[in-house]
GROMACS .gro file of C-alpha atoms in nm:
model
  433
    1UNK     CA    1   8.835  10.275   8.294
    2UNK     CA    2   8.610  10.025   8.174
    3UNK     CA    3   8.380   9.855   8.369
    4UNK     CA    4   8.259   9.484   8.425
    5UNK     CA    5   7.926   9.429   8.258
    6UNK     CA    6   7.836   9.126   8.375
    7UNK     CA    7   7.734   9.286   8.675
    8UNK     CA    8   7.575   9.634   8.716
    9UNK     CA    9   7.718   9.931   8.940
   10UNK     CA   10   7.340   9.992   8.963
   11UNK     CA   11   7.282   9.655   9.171
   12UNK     CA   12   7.618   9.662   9.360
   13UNK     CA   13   7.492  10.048   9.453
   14UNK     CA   14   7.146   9.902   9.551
   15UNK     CA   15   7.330   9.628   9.822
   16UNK     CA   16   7.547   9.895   9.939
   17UNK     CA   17   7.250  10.109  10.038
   18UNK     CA   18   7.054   9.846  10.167
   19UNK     CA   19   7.340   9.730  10.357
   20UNK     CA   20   7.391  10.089  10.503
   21UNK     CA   21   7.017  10.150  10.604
   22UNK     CA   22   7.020   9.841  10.816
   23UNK     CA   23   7.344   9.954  11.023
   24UNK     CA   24   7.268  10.233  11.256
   25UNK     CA   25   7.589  10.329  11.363
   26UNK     CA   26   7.892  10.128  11.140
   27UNK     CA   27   7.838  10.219  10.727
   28UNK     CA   28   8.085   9.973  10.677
   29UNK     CA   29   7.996   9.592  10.622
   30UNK     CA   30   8.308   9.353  10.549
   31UNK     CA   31   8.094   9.031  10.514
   32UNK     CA   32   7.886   9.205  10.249
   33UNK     CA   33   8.189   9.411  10.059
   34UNK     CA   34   8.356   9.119  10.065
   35UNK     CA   35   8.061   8.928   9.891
   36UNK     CA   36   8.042   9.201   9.623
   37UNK     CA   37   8.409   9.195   9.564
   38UNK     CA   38   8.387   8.836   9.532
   39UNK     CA   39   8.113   8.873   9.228
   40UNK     CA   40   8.347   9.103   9.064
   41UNK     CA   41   8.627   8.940   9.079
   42UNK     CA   42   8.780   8.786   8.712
   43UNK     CA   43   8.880   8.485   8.843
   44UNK     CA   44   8.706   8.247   9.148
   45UNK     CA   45   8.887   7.971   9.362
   46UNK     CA   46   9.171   8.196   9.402
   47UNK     CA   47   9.493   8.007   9.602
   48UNK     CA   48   9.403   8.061   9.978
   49UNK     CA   49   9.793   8.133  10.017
   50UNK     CA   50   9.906   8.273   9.700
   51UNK     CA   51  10.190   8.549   9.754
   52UNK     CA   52  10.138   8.649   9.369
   53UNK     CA   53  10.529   8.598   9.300
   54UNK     CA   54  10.695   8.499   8.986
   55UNK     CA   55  11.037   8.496   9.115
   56UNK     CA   56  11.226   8.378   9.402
   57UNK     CA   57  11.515   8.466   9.607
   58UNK     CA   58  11.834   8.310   9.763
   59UNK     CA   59  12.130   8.468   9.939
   60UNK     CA   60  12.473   8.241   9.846
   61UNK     CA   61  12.844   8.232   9.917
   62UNK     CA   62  13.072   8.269   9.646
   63UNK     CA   63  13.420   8.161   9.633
   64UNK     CA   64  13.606   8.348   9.361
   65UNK     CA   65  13.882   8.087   9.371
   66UNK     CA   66  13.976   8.094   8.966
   67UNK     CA   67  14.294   8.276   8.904
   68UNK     CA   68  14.134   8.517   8.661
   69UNK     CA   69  14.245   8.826   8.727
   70UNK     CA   70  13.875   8.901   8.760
   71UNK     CA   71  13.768   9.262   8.819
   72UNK     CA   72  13.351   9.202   8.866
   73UNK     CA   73  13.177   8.880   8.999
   74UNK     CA   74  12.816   8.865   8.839
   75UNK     CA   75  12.500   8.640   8.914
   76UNK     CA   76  12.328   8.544   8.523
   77UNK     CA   77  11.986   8.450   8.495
   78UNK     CA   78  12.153   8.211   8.177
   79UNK     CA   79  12.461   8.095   8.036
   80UNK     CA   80  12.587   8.429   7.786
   81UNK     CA   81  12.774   8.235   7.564
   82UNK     CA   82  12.476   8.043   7.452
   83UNK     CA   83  12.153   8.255   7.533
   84UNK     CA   84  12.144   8.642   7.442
   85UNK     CA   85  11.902   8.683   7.718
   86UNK     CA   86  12.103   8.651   8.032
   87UNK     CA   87  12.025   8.894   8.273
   88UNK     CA   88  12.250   9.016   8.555
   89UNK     CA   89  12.096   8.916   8.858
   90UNK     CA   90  12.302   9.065   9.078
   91UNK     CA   91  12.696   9.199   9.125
   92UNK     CA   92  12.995   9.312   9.261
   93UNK     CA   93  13.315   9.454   9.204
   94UNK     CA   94  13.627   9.232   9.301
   95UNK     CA   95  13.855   9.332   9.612
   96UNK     CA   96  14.219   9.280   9.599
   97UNK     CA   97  14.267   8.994   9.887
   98UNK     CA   98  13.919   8.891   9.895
   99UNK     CA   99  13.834   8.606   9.770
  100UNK     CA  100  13.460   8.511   9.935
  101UNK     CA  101  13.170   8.733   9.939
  102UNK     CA  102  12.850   8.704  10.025
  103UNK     CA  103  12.521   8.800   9.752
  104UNK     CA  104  12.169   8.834   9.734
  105UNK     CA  105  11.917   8.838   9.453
  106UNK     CA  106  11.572   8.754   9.337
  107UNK     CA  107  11.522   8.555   8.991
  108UNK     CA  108  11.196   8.397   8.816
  109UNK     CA  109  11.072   8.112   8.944
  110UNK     CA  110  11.101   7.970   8.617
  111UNK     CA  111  11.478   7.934   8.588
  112UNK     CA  112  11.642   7.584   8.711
  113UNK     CA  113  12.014   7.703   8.636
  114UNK     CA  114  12.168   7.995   8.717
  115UNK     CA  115  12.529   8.089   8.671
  116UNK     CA  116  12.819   8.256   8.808
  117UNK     CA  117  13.073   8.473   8.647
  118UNK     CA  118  13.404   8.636   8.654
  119UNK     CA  119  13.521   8.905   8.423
  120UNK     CA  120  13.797   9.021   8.370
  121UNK     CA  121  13.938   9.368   8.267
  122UNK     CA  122  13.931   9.243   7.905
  123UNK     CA  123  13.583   9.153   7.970
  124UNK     CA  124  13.653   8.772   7.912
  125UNK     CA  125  13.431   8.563   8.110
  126UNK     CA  126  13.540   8.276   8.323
  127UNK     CA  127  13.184   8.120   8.378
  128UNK     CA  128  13.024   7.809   8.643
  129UNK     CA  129  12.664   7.684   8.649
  130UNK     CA  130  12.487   7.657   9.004
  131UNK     CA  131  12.158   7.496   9.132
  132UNK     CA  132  11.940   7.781   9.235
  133UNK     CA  133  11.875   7.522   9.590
  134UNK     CA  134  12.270   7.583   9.651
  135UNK     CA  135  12.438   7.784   9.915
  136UNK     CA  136  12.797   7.779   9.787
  137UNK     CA  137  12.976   7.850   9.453
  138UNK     CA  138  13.311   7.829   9.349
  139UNK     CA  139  13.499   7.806   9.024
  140UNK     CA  140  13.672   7.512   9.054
  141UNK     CA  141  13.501   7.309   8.776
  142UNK     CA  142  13.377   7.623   8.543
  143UNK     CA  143  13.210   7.524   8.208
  144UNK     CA  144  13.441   7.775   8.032
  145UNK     CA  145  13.729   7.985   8.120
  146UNK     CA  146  13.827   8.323   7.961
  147UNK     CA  147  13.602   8.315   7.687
  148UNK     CA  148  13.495   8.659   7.451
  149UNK     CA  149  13.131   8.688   7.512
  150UNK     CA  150  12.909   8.878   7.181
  151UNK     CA  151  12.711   9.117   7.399
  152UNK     CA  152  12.708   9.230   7.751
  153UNK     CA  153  12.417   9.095   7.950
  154UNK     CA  154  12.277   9.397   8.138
  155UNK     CA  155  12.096   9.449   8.469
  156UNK     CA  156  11.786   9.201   8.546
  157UNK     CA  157  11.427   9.392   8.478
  158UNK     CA  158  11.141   9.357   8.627
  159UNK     CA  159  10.817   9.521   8.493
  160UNK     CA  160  10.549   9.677   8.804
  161UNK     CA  161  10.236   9.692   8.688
  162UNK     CA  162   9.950   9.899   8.876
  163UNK     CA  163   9.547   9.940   8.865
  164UNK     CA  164   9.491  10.237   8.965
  165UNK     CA  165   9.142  10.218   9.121
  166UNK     CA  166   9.234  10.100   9.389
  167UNK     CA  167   9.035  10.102   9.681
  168UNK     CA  168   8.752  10.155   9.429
  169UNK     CA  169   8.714   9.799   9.357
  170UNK     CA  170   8.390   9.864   9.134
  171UNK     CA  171   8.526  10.020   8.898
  172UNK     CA  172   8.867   9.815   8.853
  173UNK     CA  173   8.909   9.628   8.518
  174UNK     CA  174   9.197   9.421   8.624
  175UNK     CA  175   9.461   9.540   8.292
  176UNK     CA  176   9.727   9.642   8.553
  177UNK     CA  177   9.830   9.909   8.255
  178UNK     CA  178   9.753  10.205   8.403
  179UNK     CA  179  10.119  10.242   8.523
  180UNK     CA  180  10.402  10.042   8.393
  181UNK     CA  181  10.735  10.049   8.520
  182UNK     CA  182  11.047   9.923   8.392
  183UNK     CA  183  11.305   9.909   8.703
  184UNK     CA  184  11.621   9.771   8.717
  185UNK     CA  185  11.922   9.826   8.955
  186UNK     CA  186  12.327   9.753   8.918
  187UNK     CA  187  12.574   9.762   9.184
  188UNK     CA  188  12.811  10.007   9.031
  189UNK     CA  189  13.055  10.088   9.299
  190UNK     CA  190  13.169  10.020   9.636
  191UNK     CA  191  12.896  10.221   9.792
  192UNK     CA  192  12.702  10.257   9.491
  193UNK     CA  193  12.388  10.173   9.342
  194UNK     CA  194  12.243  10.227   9.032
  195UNK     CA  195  11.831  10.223   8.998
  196UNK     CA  196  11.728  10.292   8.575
  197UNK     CA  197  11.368  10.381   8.586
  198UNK     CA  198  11.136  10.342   8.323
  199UNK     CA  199  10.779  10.501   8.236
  200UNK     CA  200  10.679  10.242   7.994
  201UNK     CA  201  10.312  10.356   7.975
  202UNK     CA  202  10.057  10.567   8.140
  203UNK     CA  203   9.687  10.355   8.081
  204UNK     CA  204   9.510  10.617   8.365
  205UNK     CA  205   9.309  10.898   8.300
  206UNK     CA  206   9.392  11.065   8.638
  207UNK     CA  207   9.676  11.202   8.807
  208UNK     CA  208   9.971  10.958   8.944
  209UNK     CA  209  10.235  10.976   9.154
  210UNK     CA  210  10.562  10.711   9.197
  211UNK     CA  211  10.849  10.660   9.425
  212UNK     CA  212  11.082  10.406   9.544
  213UNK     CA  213  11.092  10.303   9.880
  214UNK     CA  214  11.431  10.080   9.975
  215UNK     CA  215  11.293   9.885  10.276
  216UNK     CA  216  11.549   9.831  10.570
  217UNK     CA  217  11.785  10.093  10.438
  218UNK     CA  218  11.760  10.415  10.652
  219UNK     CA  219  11.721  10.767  10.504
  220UNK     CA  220  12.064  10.830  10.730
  221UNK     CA  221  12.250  10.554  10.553
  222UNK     CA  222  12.252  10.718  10.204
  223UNK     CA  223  12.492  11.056  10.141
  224UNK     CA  224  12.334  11.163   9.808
  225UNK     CA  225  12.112  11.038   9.507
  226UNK     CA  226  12.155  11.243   9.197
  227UNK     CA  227  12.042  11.122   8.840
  228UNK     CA  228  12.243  11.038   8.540
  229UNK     CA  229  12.240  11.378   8.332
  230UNK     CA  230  12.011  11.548   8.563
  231UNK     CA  231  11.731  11.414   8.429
  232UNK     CA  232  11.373  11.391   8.599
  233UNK     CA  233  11.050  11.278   8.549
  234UNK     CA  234  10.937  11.623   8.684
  235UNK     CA  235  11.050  11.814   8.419
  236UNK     CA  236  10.887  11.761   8.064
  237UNK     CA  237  11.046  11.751   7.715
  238UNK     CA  238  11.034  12.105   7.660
  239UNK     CA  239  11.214  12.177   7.969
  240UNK     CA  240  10.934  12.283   8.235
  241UNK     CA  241  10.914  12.182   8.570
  242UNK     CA  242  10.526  12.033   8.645
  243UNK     CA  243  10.356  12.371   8.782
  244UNK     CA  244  10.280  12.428   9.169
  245UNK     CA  245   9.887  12.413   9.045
  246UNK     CA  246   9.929  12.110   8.902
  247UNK     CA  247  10.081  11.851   9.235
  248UNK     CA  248   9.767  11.751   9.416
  249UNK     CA  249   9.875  11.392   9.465
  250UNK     CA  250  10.211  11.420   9.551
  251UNK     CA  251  10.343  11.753   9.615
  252UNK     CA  252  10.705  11.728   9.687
  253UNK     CA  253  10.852  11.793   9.346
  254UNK     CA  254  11.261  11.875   9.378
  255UNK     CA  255  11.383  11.607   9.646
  256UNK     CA  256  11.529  11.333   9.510
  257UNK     CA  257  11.553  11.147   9.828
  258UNK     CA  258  11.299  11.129  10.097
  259UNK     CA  259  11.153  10.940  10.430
  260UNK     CA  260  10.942  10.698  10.478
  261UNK     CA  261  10.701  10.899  10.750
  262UNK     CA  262  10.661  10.631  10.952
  263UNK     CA  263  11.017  10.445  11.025
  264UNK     CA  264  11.287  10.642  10.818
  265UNK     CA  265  11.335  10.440  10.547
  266UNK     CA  266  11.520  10.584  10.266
  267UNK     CA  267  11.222  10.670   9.982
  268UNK     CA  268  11.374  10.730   9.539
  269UNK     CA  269  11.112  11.015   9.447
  270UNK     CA  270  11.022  10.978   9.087
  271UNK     CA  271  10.756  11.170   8.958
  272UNK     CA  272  10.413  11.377   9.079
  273UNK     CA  273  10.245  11.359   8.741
  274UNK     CA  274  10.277  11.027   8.553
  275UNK     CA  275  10.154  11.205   8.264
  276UNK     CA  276  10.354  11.519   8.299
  277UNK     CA  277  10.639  11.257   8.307
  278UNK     CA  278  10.541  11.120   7.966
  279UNK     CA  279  10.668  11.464   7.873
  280UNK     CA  280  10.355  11.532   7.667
  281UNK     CA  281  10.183  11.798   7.871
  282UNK     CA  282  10.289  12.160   7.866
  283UNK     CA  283  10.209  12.457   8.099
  284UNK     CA  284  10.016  12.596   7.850
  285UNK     CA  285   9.753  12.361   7.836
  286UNK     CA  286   9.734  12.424   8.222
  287UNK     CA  287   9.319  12.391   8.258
  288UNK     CA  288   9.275  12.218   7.964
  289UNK     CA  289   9.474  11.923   8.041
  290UNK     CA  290   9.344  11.630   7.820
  291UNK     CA  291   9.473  11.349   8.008
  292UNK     CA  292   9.532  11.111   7.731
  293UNK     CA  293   9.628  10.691   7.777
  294UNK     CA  294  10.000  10.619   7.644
  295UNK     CA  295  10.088  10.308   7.502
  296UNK     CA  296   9.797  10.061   7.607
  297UNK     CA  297   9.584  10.091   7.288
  298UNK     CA  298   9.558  10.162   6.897
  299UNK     CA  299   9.392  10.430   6.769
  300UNK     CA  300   9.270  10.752   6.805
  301UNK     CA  301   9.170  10.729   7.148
  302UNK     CA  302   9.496  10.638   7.262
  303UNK     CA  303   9.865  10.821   7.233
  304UNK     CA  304  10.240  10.648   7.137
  305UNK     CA  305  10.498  10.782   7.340
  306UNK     CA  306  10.827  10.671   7.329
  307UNK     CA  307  10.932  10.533   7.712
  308UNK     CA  308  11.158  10.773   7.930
  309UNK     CA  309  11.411  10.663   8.119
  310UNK     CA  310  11.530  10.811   8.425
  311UNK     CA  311  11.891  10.661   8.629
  312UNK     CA  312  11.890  10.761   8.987
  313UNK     CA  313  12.296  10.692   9.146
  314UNK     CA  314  12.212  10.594   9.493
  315UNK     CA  315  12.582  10.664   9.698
  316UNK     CA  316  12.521  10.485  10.092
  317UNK     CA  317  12.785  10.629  10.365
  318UNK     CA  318  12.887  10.283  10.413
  319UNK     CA  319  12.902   9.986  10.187
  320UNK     CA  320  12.807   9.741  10.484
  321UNK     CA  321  12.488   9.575  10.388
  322UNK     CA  322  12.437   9.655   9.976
  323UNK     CA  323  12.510   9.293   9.917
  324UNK     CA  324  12.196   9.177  10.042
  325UNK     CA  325  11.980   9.438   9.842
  326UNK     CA  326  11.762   9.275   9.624
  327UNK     CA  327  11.382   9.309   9.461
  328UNK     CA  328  11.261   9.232   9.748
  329UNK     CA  329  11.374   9.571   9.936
  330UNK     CA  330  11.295   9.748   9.655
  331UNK     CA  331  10.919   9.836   9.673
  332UNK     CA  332  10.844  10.088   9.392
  333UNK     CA  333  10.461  10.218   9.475
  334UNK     CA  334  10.229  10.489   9.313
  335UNK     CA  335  10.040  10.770   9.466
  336UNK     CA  336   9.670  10.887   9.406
  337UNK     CA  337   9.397  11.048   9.516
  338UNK     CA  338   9.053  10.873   9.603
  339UNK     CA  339   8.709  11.035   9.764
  340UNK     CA  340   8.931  11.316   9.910
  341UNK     CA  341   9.257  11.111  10.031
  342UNK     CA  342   9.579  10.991   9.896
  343UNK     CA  343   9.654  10.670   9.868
  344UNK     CA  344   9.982  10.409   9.793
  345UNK     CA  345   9.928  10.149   9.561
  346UNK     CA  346  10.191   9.878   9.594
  347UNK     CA  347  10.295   9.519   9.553
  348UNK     CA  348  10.098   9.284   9.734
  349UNK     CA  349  10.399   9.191   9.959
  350UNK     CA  350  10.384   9.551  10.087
  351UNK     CA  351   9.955   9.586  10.016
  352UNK     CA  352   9.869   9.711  10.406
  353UNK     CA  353  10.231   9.959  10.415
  354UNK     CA  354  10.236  10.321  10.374
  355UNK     CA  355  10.515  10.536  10.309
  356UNK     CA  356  10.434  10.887  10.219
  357UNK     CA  357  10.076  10.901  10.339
  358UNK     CA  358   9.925  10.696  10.622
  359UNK     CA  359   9.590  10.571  10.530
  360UNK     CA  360   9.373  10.300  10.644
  361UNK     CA  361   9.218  10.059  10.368
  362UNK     CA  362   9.009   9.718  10.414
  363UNK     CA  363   9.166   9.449  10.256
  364UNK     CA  364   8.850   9.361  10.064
  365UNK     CA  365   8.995   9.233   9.685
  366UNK     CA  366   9.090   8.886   9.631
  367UNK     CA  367   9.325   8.974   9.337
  368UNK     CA  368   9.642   9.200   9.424
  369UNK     CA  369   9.596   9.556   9.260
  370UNK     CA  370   9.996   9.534   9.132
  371UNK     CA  371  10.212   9.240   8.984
  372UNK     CA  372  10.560   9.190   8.939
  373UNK     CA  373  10.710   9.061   8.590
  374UNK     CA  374  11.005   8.919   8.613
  375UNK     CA  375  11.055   8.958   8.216
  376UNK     CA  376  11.147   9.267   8.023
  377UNK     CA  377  10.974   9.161   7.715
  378UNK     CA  378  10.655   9.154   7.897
  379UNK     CA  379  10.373   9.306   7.658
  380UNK     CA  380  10.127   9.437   7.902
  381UNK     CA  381   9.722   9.452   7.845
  382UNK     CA  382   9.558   9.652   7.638
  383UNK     CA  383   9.322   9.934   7.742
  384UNK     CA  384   9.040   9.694   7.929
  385UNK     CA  385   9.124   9.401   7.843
  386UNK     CA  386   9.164   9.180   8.146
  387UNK     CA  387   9.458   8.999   8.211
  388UNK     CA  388   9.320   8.638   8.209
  389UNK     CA  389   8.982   8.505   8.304
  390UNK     CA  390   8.893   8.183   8.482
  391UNK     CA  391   8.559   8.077   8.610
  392UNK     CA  392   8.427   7.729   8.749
  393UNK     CA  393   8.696   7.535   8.575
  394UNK     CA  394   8.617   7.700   8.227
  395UNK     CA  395   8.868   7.812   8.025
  396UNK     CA  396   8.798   8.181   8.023
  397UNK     CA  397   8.885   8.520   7.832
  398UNK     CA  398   9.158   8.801   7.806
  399UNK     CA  399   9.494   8.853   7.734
  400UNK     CA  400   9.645   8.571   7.912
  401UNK     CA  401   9.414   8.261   7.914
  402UNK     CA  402   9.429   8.131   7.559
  403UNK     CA  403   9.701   7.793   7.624
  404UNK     CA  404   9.572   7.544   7.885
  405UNK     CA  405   9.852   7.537   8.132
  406UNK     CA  406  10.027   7.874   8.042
  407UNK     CA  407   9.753   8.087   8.184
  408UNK     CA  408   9.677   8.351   8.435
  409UNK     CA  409   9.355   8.185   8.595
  410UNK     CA  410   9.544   7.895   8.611
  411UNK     CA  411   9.797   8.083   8.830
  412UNK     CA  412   9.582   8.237   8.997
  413UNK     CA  413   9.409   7.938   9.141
  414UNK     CA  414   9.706   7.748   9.153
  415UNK     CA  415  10.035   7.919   9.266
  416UNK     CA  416  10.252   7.632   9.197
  417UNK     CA  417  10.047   7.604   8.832
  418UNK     CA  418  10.120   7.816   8.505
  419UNK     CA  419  10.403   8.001   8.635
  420UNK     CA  420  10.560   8.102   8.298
  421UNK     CA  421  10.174   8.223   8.187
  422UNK     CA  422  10.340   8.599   8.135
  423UNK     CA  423  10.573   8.489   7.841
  424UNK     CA  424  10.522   8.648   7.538
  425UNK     CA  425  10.436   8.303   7.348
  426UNK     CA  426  10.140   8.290   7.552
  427UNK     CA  427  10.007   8.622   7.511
  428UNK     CA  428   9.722   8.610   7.335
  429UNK     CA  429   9.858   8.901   7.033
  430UNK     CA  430   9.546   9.158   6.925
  431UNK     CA  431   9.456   9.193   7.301
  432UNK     CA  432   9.830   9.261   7.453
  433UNK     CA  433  10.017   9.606   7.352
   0.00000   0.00000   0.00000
C-alpha cells in the first residue's frame, strides 16, 4: 500500500529508536506513538466522541391491525410506490392470531421517514409512514391500501470496508478498499435467517481472512448453517478447495459455523483467502501466487473481477429472540497476520474485541481502521487514494472532500456534520472505483 509522503517512515523510524534507547526496560511509549499517529493522521480535530456511525437504530411495536390478509410485515427504508430504492430494513412473517410484534433494525441516519408494510399473498402492499423517534405503529390511517408495487424492494445493504494494516499504522493509507463487503440479511422463516455475502473487492496484497460473528447469539442456539447451493468462498471457480499450504491466517477451512473463543458466541466463517475467494487463484500457481488488487483501480496493475456472492441460511433451535437481530449484532471482521501474530480487524464499535484469536493491541489511531456504509451504491476508493482529507479548517483532498458540507473531514470532525458525505453525488468520480 501506498504510503503518506508528507512525512517520512525514515523520521517516524528515527523517533521510534530514539524513543526506545531512552526506555530501559518498557519499548513501548504511548505518549510518543500517539504523537506520531497524530502526524499521520488525514484528518486533525477529530470529534472527541465520534462513534463513526452512519445509521441508527430503534426497536418498535407494530400493530398489524389492517384486515389485509397480510402474510409478511416489512420495515422500508422509503415509500416503494414512489422511490425504487426502498430497502427492507427489517421483517417478519405474519402469525395466524397475532396481531402485535415486536422489531428491531438499524437504518441511515439520513432517513426522516420510514415506513411500514403489509403484504399480502398477492404481494399487494397495504403501506403506513412512521417517525423514526416513534415507538408504536399501526395501520389505522395507511397512505395506501392494497396497492401492486413495480419491483420488490430487497434486503437493506450495508457495505464494510477494511484497511488492512492495521496495527501498522505507518504504513496505512486510509482507502478502506482493501476488503469490501457487501452484507445483507432477511428473516426468511420462523427460525430462519438469511445472511447474502458479498466479496466486492480485494485492494490487499496479502493474505485475508473474514467471518461473521452474531454478538449475543450463542453457538448452542443455532442447529445448522448451510449455504444456498453449497457455495463457498473456500472453493475457487474451477472447483478447488484453497490448499492446506496455503491457510496461514485462518486455518479452519470446512466449518461453516464456529465459536467465538472467548464467550461462545455463534461465529458465520466465510473465507481463509480473500483472494482465493475472488476465485482467481489456482493450485497450480501454488508458489508463484501473484497476489493481484481486484476492483480498486484501472489498469494494468490492477484486476476486474466480477463480485461473488455467497448466502449462508442461519436455522436457530428457537425463534425466541431473532426479532431483535439487527446490524448491530452482526459484526463481520477480517483476519491477518502482522510481525508474527494474527489479528481481527473490525468495526470500531467492536475495535478492542476478539473472536477467533486473542490479541492485545494499543488503541493508538485516531481514525477507525473499518467503516460502515449504509448504501449499496457506495463506490469505494481507489487504490491510495484517501477517503477525504481535512486539515486546519482547509478544505482538503481525496475521494470524498470535494462539496463543502458533504464531506468526510467534515464528518470526521463533526459527527453531527456531513452525514450523507458517502453518497455517490458527492464522490469525487476519477478518484472513486
Amino acid at each position: 500500500m501506498r504510503c503518506f509522503r508528507w512525512i517520512t517512515l525514515t523520521m517516524v523510524a528515527a523517533i521510534v529508536v530514539a524513543t526506545n534507547s531512552c526506555t530501559s526496560h518498557d519499548l513501548f511509549d504511548q505518549q510518543v506513538t500517539q504523537s506520531i499517529s497524530d502526524s499521520l493522521s488525514p484528518v486533525d480535530s477529530l470529534d472527541r466522541n465520534h462513534n463513526w456511525l452512519l445509521t441508527k437504530t430503534r426497536s418498535i411495536t407494530v400493530e398489524a391491525n389492517a384486515n389485509v390478509n397480510a402474510q409478511w410485515l416489512k420495515i422500508l427504508t422509503d415509500d416503494p410506490r414512489l422511490s425504487e430504492d426502498a430497502e427492507v430494513a427489517t421483517q417478519v412473517m405474519i402469525t395466524e392470531g397475532q396481531k402485535t410484534y415486536n422489531m428491531s433494525f438499524c437504518f441511515p441516519s439520513i432517513v426522516t421517514t420510514l415506513y411500514a408494510a403489509l403484504i399480502d399473498d398477492q404481494g399487494l402492499y397495504t403501506v403506513t409512514a412512521f417517525s423514526p423517534e416513534d415507538r408504536k405503529v399501526d395501520f389505522s390511517e395507511p397512505l395506501y391500501t392494497k396497492q401492486n408495487i413495480l419491483y420488490t424492494p430487497q434486503p437493506q445493504t450495508f457495505v464494510y470496508c477494511y484497511e488492512e494494516e492495521m496495527p501498522d499504522f505507518l504504513k496505512v493509507d486510509f482507502d478502506f478498499n482493501d476488503i469490501i463487503l457487501n452484507i445483507s440479511y432477511e428473516r426468511t422463516g420462523e427460525r430462519e435467517i438469511r445472511f447474502h455475502v458479498e466479496l466486492a473487492a480485494v485492494g490487499t496484497d496479502r493474505q485475508v481472512g473474514a467471518a461473521i460473528r452474531l454478538k449475543n447469539f450463542k453457538y448452542d442456539e443455532i442447529e445448522s448453517v448451510t449455504t444456498v447451493g453449497g457455495a463457498s468462498f473456500n472453493v475457487n471457480t474451477s472447483g478447488q478447495d484453497v490448499p492446506d499450504q496455503m491457510l496461514v491466517v485462518h486455518k479452519d477451512r470446512t466449518p461453516l459455523l464456529m465459536s467465538n473463543t472467548e464467550n461462545k458466541e455463534a461465529v458465520i466463517n466465510l473465507f481463509c483467502d480473500a483472494h482465493w475467494a475472488t476465485g482467481d487463484l489456482l493450485t497450480e500457481n501454488f508458489g508463484l501466487i501473484q497476489r493481484k488488487r481486484y476492483n480498486v483501480g484501472r489498469g494494468t496493475d490492477f484486476q476486474t473481477m466480477v463480485p461473488r456472492e455467497v448466502t449462508y441460511i442461519v436455522t436457530f433451535k428457537e425463534k425466541t429472540g431473532l426479532e431483535y437481530l439487527n446490524f448491530d449484532l452482526i459484526d463481520p471482521f477480517i483476519i491477518k497476520e502482522y510481525n508474527g501474530g494474527i489479528f481481527e480487524v473490525h468495526q470500531f464499535a467492536n475495535r478492542n474485541d476478539w473472536v477467533l484469536q486473542e490479541y492485545k493491541i494499543a488503541d493508538i489511531v485516531k481514525l477507525p481502521w473499518a467503516l460502515t456504509i449504509p448504501y449499496k451504491k457506495f463506490r469505494h476508493t481507489l487504490e491510495g487514494v484517501n477517503i477525504g482529507f481535512k486539515k486546519k479548517e482547509i478544505m482538503g483532498f481525496g475521494a470524498y472532500s470535494s462539496v463543502r458540507g458533504h464531506t468526510f473531514g467534515e464528518w470526521s470532525m463533526n459527527s453531527n456534520l456531513a452525514q450523507d458525505w458517502y453518497l455517490n453525488e458527492y464522490a469525487t468520480d476519477n478518484q472513486v472505483y
